[in-house]
Coordinates of C-alpha atoms in Angstrom, one line a residue:
M540 CA 79.7 27.5 3.6
F541 CA 80.9 24.5 3.4
G542 CA 77.1 22.6 2.5
Y543 CA 76.3 26.1 0.8
D544 CA 78.8 24.7 -1.6
I545 CA 77.6 21.6 -1.4
G546 CA 73.4 23.1 -2.6
I547 CA 74.6 25.2 -4.9
S548 CA 76.6 24.1 -7.6
G549 CA 73.7 21.4 -8.0
G550 CA 71.3 23.9 -8.8
V551 CA 73.2 26.5 -10.9
T552 CA 74.9 23.6 -13.0
S553 CA 70.7 22.8 -14.1
M554 CA 69.7 26.4 -14.3
D555 CA 69.7 27.0 -18.8
D556 CA 71.5 30.6 -18.5
F557 CA 74.0 28.9 -16.0
L558 CA 74.2 25.9 -18.9
E559 CA 73.7 27.7 -22.6
E560 CA 76.0 30.7 -21.9
F561 CA 79.1 28.0 -20.8
F562 CA 77.9 24.9 -21.6
P563 CA 75.7 24.9 -25.0
G564 CA 76.7 21.3 -26.1
V565 CA 74.9 20.8 -22.6
Y566 CA 72.0 23.2 -23.0
A567 CA 71.5 21.5 -26.5
R568 CA 71.2 18.0 -25.5
K569 CA 69.2 19.0 -22.6
H570 CA 66.6 20.3 -25.0
K571 CA 66.3 17.8 -27.4
A572 CA 62.9 16.4 -26.9
K573 CA 65.2 12.5 -28.0
E574 CA 67.9 12.3 -25.5
D575 CA 68.8 9.5 -23.2
N576 CA 67.6 10.6 -20.3
Y577 CA 70.7 9.3 -18.1
C578 CA 73.3 10.9 -20.3
K579 CA 71.4 14.1 -21.0
Y580 CA 74.4 15.1 -17.8
D581 CA 77.1 13.5 -19.0
N582 CA 80.2 15.9 -19.7
Q583 CA 83.3 16.6 -18.0
G584 CA 83.6 19.9 -17.8
L585 CA 80.6 20.5 -15.7
Q586 CA 81.9 17.9 -14.2
L587 CA 84.9 19.6 -13.0
F588 CA 83.1 22.9 -12.5
T589 CA 81.3 20.7 -9.9
S590 CA 84.9 18.1 -8.3
S591 CA 87.9 21.1 -9.3
L592 CA 86.5 22.0 -5.9
Y593 CA 87.6 18.7 -4.3
L594 CA 90.9 18.0 -5.5
A595 CA 91.9 21.6 -4.2
A596 CA 91.2 20.9 -0.9
L597 CA 92.2 17.2 -0.4
V598 CA 95.7 19.5 -1.3
S599 CA 95.4 22.0 0.9
S600 CA 94.4 20.2 3.5
F601 CA 98.6 19.4 4.4
V602 CA 99.0 22.7 4.0
A603 CA 95.7 23.2 6.3
S604 CA 98.0 20.8 8.8
K605 CA 101.2 22.8 9.5
L606 CA 99.3 25.7 9.2
C607 CA 97.4 24.3 12.3
T608 CA 99.9 23.3 14.2
K609 CA 102.1 26.1 14.0
H610 CA 99.8 29.3 14.8
G611 CA 96.5 27.3 15.4
R612 CA 93.5 26.1 14.3
R613 CA 91.4 30.3 15.1
L614 CA 93.7 32.1 12.0
T615 CA 93.5 28.2 10.2
M616 CA 90.1 29.5 9.6
Q617 CA 90.4 33.3 9.1
A618 CA 92.4 31.4 5.6
A619 CA 89.5 29.8 5.1
S620 CA 87.8 32.9 4.5
V621 CA 90.3 34.7 3.0
F622 CA 89.9 31.8 -0.3
F623 CA 86.4 31.5 -0.5
L624 CA 85.8 35.5 -0.3
A625 CA 88.7 35.9 -3.5
G626 CA 86.2 32.0 -4.3
V627 CA 83.4 34.0 -4.5
V628 CA 84.4 37.3 -6.0
L629 CA 85.7 35.2 -9.6
N630 CA 82.6 32.6 -9.5
A631 CA 79.9 34.9 -9.3
A632 CA 81.9 37.2 -11.8
A633 CA 82.6 34.8 -13.8
R634 CA 83.3 35.5 -18.6
N635 CA 84.6 32.0 -18.7
I636 CA 85.1 28.8 -18.7
A637 CA 88.3 29.6 -17.1
M638 CA 87.6 32.1 -14.1
L639 CA 84.6 28.3 -12.6
I640 CA 87.3 26.6 -12.6
I641 CA 90.4 28.9 -10.7
G642 CA 87.0 30.3 -8.3
R643 CA 86.1 26.9 -7.2
I644 CA 90.1 25.9 -6.4
L645 CA 89.7 28.9 -4.6
L646 CA 86.7 28.4 -2.3
G647 CA 88.7 23.9 -2.1
V648 CA 91.4 26.1 -0.7
G649 CA 88.9 28.1 1.4
V650 CA 87.4 24.0 2.1
G651 CA 89.9 22.1 3.4
F652 CA 91.5 24.6 5.4
A653 CA 87.9 24.6 7.0
N654 CA 87.1 21.6 6.8
Q655 CA 91.7 20.5 8.9
A656 CA 90.3 23.0 11.7
V657 CA 86.9 23.0 12.0
P658 CA 86.2 19.0 13.5
L659 CA 90.2 19.6 15.4
F660 CA 88.6 23.1 17.3
L661 CA 85.5 21.0 18.1
S662 CA 87.1 18.0 19.5
E663 CA 89.3 19.8 21.3
I664 CA 87.3 22.6 23.0
A665 CA 84.8 21.0 23.7
P666 CA 83.9 18.6 26.8
V667 CA 83.9 15.1 26.8
R668 CA 80.1 14.6 27.9
I669 CA 78.9 16.7 25.0
R670 CA 82.0 16.2 21.8
G671 CA 79.6 13.9 19.9
A672 CA 76.7 16.2 20.5
L673 CA 78.3 19.8 19.7
N674 CA 80.3 17.7 16.4
I675 CA 76.7 17.0 15.1
L676 CA 76.0 20.5 15.1
F677 CA 78.8 20.4 12.2
Q678 CA 76.9 18.0 10.2
L679 CA 73.5 19.9 10.7
D680 CA 75.4 23.5 10.5
V681 CA 76.1 21.6 6.6
T682 CA 73.4 20.7 6.4
I683 CA 71.3 24.0 6.7
G684 CA 73.8 25.6 4.2
I685 CA 72.7 22.9 2.0
F686 CA 69.2 23.5 2.7
V687 CA 69.8 26.8 2.0
A688 CA 71.2 26.3 -0.9
N689 CA 69.1 24.8 -2.5
I690 CA 66.7 27.6 -1.6
V691 CA 68.2 30.1 -3.5
N692 CA 67.9 27.7 -6.1
Y693 CA 64.8 27.5 -6.7
L694 CA 64.5 31.4 -5.9
V695 CA 66.8 32.9 -8.2
S696 CA 65.7 29.9 -11.1
N697 CA 63.0 32.2 -13.0
I698 CA 65.9 36.1 -12.5
H699 CA 67.2 35.6 -15.9
P700 CA 70.0 35.6 -17.0
W701 CA 72.3 36.9 -14.0
G702 CA 70.0 34.2 -11.8
W703 CA 73.2 31.9 -11.5
R704 CA 75.1 35.0 -10.1
L705 CA 73.2 36.2 -7.2
A706 CA 73.3 32.0 -6.5
L707 CA 76.7 31.9 -6.6
G708 CA 78.1 35.4 -4.8
L709 CA 76.2 34.5 -1.0
A710 CA 78.0 31.8 -0.7
G711 CA 79.4 35.2 0.1
V712 CA 78.2 35.6 3.1
P713 CA 78.6 32.3 5.0
A714 CA 82.9 33.0 4.5
T715 CA 81.5 36.6 5.6
M716 CA 80.5 35.3 9.1
L717 CA 83.1 31.8 9.2
C718 CA 85.8 35.1 8.5
L719 CA 84.1 37.7 11.5
G720 CA 82.8 34.8 13.4
S721 CA 86.9 33.3 13.6
F722 CA 87.8 37.0 15.5
V723 CA 85.0 36.5 18.4
I724 CA 86.6 32.9 19.4
A725 CA 89.0 31.8 21.5
E726 CA 92.1 29.8 20.8
T727 CA 91.9 25.7 22.0
P728 CA 93.9 25.2 25.0
T729 CA 95.2 22.7 23.2
S730 CA 96.5 24.8 20.6
L731 CA 98.0 27.0 23.6
I732 CA 99.8 24.7 25.0
E733 CA 101.2 23.4 21.9
R734 CA 102.6 25.7 20.2
E735 CA 104.4 26.9 24.4
Q736 CA 101.8 29.3 25.8
L737 CA 101.0 27.5 29.5
I738 CA 99.5 30.5 30.8
E739 CA 97.2 31.5 28.0
G740 CA 96.1 28.0 27.2
L741 CA 95.8 27.2 31.3
A742 CA 93.6 30.3 31.7
M743 CA 91.8 29.3 28.2
L744 CA 90.2 25.7 29.7
K745 CA 89.8 27.3 32.9
K746 CA 87.3 29.7 30.7
I747 CA 85.7 27.7 28.5
R748 CA 85.2 25.2 31.6
G749 CA 83.6 27.6 34.1
T750 CA 86.1 26.7 36.6
G751 CA 89.5 26.5 38.1
N752 CA 89.3 22.4 38.8
V753 CA 90.7 21.8 36.1
D754 CA 93.9 19.9 37.0
A755 CA 93.0 16.3 35.6
E756 CA 92.4 17.5 32.3
H757 CA 95.4 20.1 32.3
Q758 CA 98.4 17.6 32.9
E759 CA 96.6 15.2 30.5
I760 CA 97.2 18.5 27.7
L761 CA 100.9 19.0 28.8
H762 CA 101.3 15.7 28.9
A763 CA 100.2 15.2 25.0
C764 CA 101.9 18.3 24.2
E765 CA 105.2 16.5 25.3
M766 CA 104.4 13.2 24.1
A767 CA 103.8 14.8 20.3
R768 CA 107.1 17.1 20.6
Q769 CA 109.2 14.4 20.6
V770 CA 107.4 13.7 17.9
K771 CA 109.6 15.6 14.8
Q772 CA 107.8 14.4 11.7
P773 CA 104.5 13.9 12.2
F774 CA 103.3 12.5 9.0
R775 CA 106.5 9.6 9.1
N776 CA 105.0 8.8 12.4
L777 CA 101.3 8.2 10.7
M778 CA 103.7 5.2 8.5
K779 CA 104.5 3.3 12.3
R780 CA 102.8 0.0 12.7
S781 CA 101.3 1.8 15.9
S782 CA 99.3 4.8 13.9
R783 CA 98.2 2.2 11.7
P784 CA 94.7 1.4 13.4
Q785 CA 93.9 5.5 13.3
L786 CA 95.2 6.1 10.4
V787 CA 92.8 3.2 9.0
I788 CA 90.5 4.3 10.7
A789 CA 90.2 8.2 9.7
I790 CA 90.6 6.1 5.7
A791 CA 88.5 4.6 5.7
M792 CA 85.4 6.9 7.1
Q793 CA 85.8 9.3 5.2
V794 CA 86.3 6.6 2.2
F795 CA 82.9 5.1 3.1
Q796 CA 81.2 7.8 4.5
Q797 CA 81.7 9.8 -0.7
F798 CA 80.5 5.6 -0.8
T799 CA 76.7 6.0 1.1
G800 CA 76.5 8.4 -2.4
I801 CA 75.1 11.3 -0.8
N802 CA 76.7 13.3 -2.3
A803 CA 76.0 11.9 -5.7
I804 CA 72.9 12.6 -4.2
M805 CA 73.4 16.1 -2.8
F806 CA 75.5 17.7 -5.7
Y807 CA 73.2 16.9 -8.3
A808 CA 70.2 16.6 -7.0
P809 CA 68.3 19.5 -9.6
V810 CA 70.5 17.3 -11.7
L811 CA 68.7 13.4 -11.5
F812 CA 65.2 16.0 -10.8
Q813 CA 65.0 16.9 -14.0
T814 CA 66.2 13.4 -15.3
I815 CA 63.2 11.5 -13.6
G816 CA 61.2 14.2 -15.3
F817 CA 60.8 17.6 -13.3
K818 CA 60.7 20.7 -14.7
N819 CA 63.2 22.8 -14.2
D820 CA 61.1 24.6 -10.9
A821 CA 60.4 21.8 -9.9
S822 CA 63.2 19.7 -9.9
L823 CA 64.8 23.2 -7.5
L824 CA 62.0 22.9 -5.8
S825 CA 62.5 18.8 -4.9
A826 CA 66.4 19.5 -4.1
V827 CA 64.8 21.8 -1.4
I828 CA 63.0 19.1 0.5
T829 CA 65.6 16.7 0.2
G830 CA 66.8 3.7 0.4
I831 CA 69.4 3.7 -2.2
V832 CA 68.3 0.2 -3.0
A833 CA 64.8 1.3 -2.5
I834 CA 65.8 4.1 -5.0
G835 CA 67.0 2.5 -7.4
G836 CA 64.7 -0.6 -7.9
L837 CA 62.6 2.3 -9.0
L838 CA 64.3 4.2 -11.6
F839 CA 64.8 0.9 -12.9
V840 CA 61.6 -0.5 -13.0
N841 CA 60.2 2.9 -14.2
L842 CA 62.9 5.3 -16.1
R843 CA 63.8 3.6 -19.7
A844 CA 66.2 6.1 -22.3
T845 CA 63.7 8.6 -22.9
N846 CA 60.1 8.0 -21.4
E847 CA 59.6 10.7 -18.1
L848 CA 58.7 8.8 -15.0
Q849 CA 54.8 8.7 -12.7
H850 CA 53.6 11.6 -11.6
G851 CA 53.4 8.6 -8.2
V852 CA 56.8 6.8 -8.9
A853 CA 58.6 10.2 -9.4
I854 CA 57.1 12.0 -6.0
W855 CA 58.4 8.4 -3.9
V856 CA 61.9 8.7 -5.5
V857 CA 61.4 12.5 -4.1
V858 CA 60.7 11.3 -0.5
L859 CA 63.3 8.3 0.0
V860 CA 66.4 10.8 -1.5
C861 CA 64.7 12.6 2.1
L862 CA 65.2 9.2 4.4
F863 CA 68.1 8.8 3.2
V864 CA 69.3 11.9 2.8
S865 CA 68.5 12.4 6.6
S866 CA 70.0 8.8 7.6
F867 CA 73.4 10.5 6.3
A868 CA 73.0 13.5 8.9
W869 CA 72.5 11.1 11.7
S870 CA 75.0 8.8 11.0
W871 CA 78.3 8.9 8.6
G872 CA 77.9 12.5 8.0
P873 CA 78.6 13.3 11.8
L874 CA 80.4 10.5 12.6
G875 CA 82.8 10.2 9.1
W876 CA 84.3 13.7 10.8
L877 CA 84.1 13.2 14.3
I878 CA 86.0 9.8 14.6
P879 CA 89.0 10.8 13.3
S880 CA 89.4 14.0 15.3
E881 CA 88.8 12.6 17.9
T882 CA 90.8 9.4 17.5
F883 CA 95.5 10.4 17.0
P884 CA 96.6 11.0 19.6
L885 CA 98.1 15.2 19.5
A886 CA 101.4 14.0 18.5
T887 CA 100.1 12.7 15.0
R888 CA 96.3 14.9 15.3
T889 CA 96.5 17.4 13.2
A890 CA 98.9 15.7 10.2
G891 CA 96.2 12.2 10.5
Y892 CA 93.4 13.9 10.6
A893 CA 95.0 15.7 7.2
F894 CA 94.6 12.6 5.8
A895 CA 91.0 12.4 6.9
V896 CA 90.3 15.9 4.9
S897 CA 92.5 14.6 2.0
S898 CA 90.8 10.9 1.6
N899 CA 87.4 12.9 2.0
M900 CA 88.3 15.8 -0.7
V901 CA 90.4 12.1 -3.5
F902 CA 86.3 10.4 -3.7
T903 CA 84.1 13.4 -3.1
F904 CA 86.4 14.5 -6.7
V905 CA 85.9 10.9 -7.7
I906 CA 82.2 11.0 -7.4
A907 CA 81.4 14.5 -8.5
Q908 CA 83.7 13.8 -11.4
A909 CA 82.4 10.3 -12.6
F910 CA 78.3 10.0 -10.8
L911 CA 76.9 12.1 -14.0
S912 CA 79.0 9.1 -16.6
M913 CA 78.7 6.5 -13.9
M914 CA 74.1 7.4 -15.0
C915 CA 74.6 7.2 -18.5
H916 CA 76.6 4.1 -18.7
L917 CA 75.1 2.6 -14.8
R918 CA 71.6 4.0 -15.1
A919 CA 69.3 2.4 -13.0
G920 CA 72.7 0.7 -11.2
I921 CA 74.4 3.1 -9.7
F922 CA 72.5 3.4 -7.1
F923 CA 73.1 -0.3 -7.1
F924 CA 76.8 0.0 -6.9
F925 CA 75.8 2.3 -3.9
A926 CA 74.1 0.2 -2.1
A927 CA 76.9 -3.0 -2.1
W928 CA 79.3 0.4 0.0
I929 CA 76.4 0.5 2.2
V930 CA 76.3 -2.9 3.3
V931 CA 80.9 -3.1 3.4
M932 CA 80.4 -0.2 5.7
G933 CA 78.3 -1.9 7.6
L934 CA 80.6 -5.0 8.3
F935 CA 83.6 -2.5 8.5
V936 CA 81.4 -0.9 11.2
I937 CA 80.1 -4.5 12.9
F938 CA 83.9 -5.0 13.2
L939 CA 86.8 -2.8 13.2
L940 CA 85.5 0.7 14.1
P941 CA 86.2 1.4 18.6
E942 CA 83.7 2.6 21.0
T943 CA 84.3 6.0 20.9
K944 CA 81.9 7.6 23.1
N945 CA 82.9 9.3 26.7
V946 CA 86.5 8.3 26.3
P947 CA 88.5 11.3 26.7
I948 CA 90.2 13.0 23.5
D949 CA 94.1 12.8 25.3
E950 CA 93.1 8.8 26.2
M951 CA 92.8 7.5 23.5
T952 CA 95.0 5.6 23.1
E953 CA 95.2 3.2 26.4
K954 CA 91.2 3.3 26.7
V955 CA 90.4 2.5 23.0
W956 CA 93.3 1.2 20.9
K957 CA 94.7 -1.0 23.2
K958 CA 91.7 -3.1 24.6
H959 CA 90.1 -2.9 20.8
W960 CA 89.9 -7.1 19.9
F961 CA 92.0 -6.9 16.6
W962 CA 93.8 -3.5 16.7
K963 CA 95.2 -3.7 20.1
R964 CA 97.5 -6.6 17.9
F965 CA 99.6 -3.1 17.0
M966 CA 100.2 -1.4 20.0
D967 CA 101.2 -4.5 21.5
E968 CA 103.2 -5.1 19.2
E969 CA 105.1 -1.9 20.0
E970 CA 106.0 -1.5 22.9
E971 CA 107.3 -5.2 22.3
E972 CA 109.7 -3.3 20.0
R973 CA 110.6 -0.5 22.2
R974 CA 111.8 -3.1 25.1

């Protein structure tokens, strides 16, 4: 659902029928032979069509945090699918920009709810030894959604004049799958025990582990839930010094994930490929088969304001985009969601993860709203901008990101944060204050 939406918006915004109906100014610029390559898609309204979803997801993630705590991860996923289906209907039937934007906002609420619930669900239900692998499947499914969206964009681009409506409407398929699936899956034992459904929680823990020998894990969950109940204001508790390591890591991971430049590529891949000289069909096909420094270098040397890239150079850009996307898909993609979902103690888990999701959506919104304008002003330098951030985040990981592999989710504070060379000082000072 999330991946399909990321992929579909870039393809739709490159379709002539869509532009002619909603953004005639962009359509006119696109077909002017002497229009600046880097600026033909520079339009705030067009960018708002993509970015409004992430602004809505930002706000809704805090509501979803409360819903996750009071009513569980499963119900939150069900709510996400309902909002998403409503947004799909409005987008596919849109007659004006207002309908488009409102539909995107509803989609954003669905994304905010789903991105809050799903990684938490996976982290809490997964056995310790395969928790990372299961969370990486979250990113795999996002990538599959993007891939499917790009195929759909390519196939419907020649269905005139309503191909773009079909592309947007087919987002209802993954939303329906999420809705039906959310009635089949089990609630997490942690969520059941947190809501004082103790017998159900223990029974579910035995069921998902496939054994009755769950006493140690059950006691960990009970202890974590008891500690969580003592925290009446989890958002306020996040502001305490002892919560700072998890909060900083969670927010930084989301900010850095967006400043890899991944969503600049994923949102606007067809637009980018048209910018470098591919025709409409070829640009959409190139997105189907979708570094940064090398991409920026090629564009800086070869792409001027009014020419087109040589065919060989353009193909290299596509190859490098594919390399960049595949690298992201096994690093910052899944780990950006996994690490924040497993590092908070239960007392602040949903609140802390809400900050992580909202931070992701803030900077996703910034990138989505600003990228086409930045490309117009910075030209190929936009890719060197992202490259500089990748250097910064690499240093952050080396020095400040602790290892969480094979650590039970409710033992992170003792086994990770209190032993890290830098973050342990925040834990030590908190304990000293208590004494």
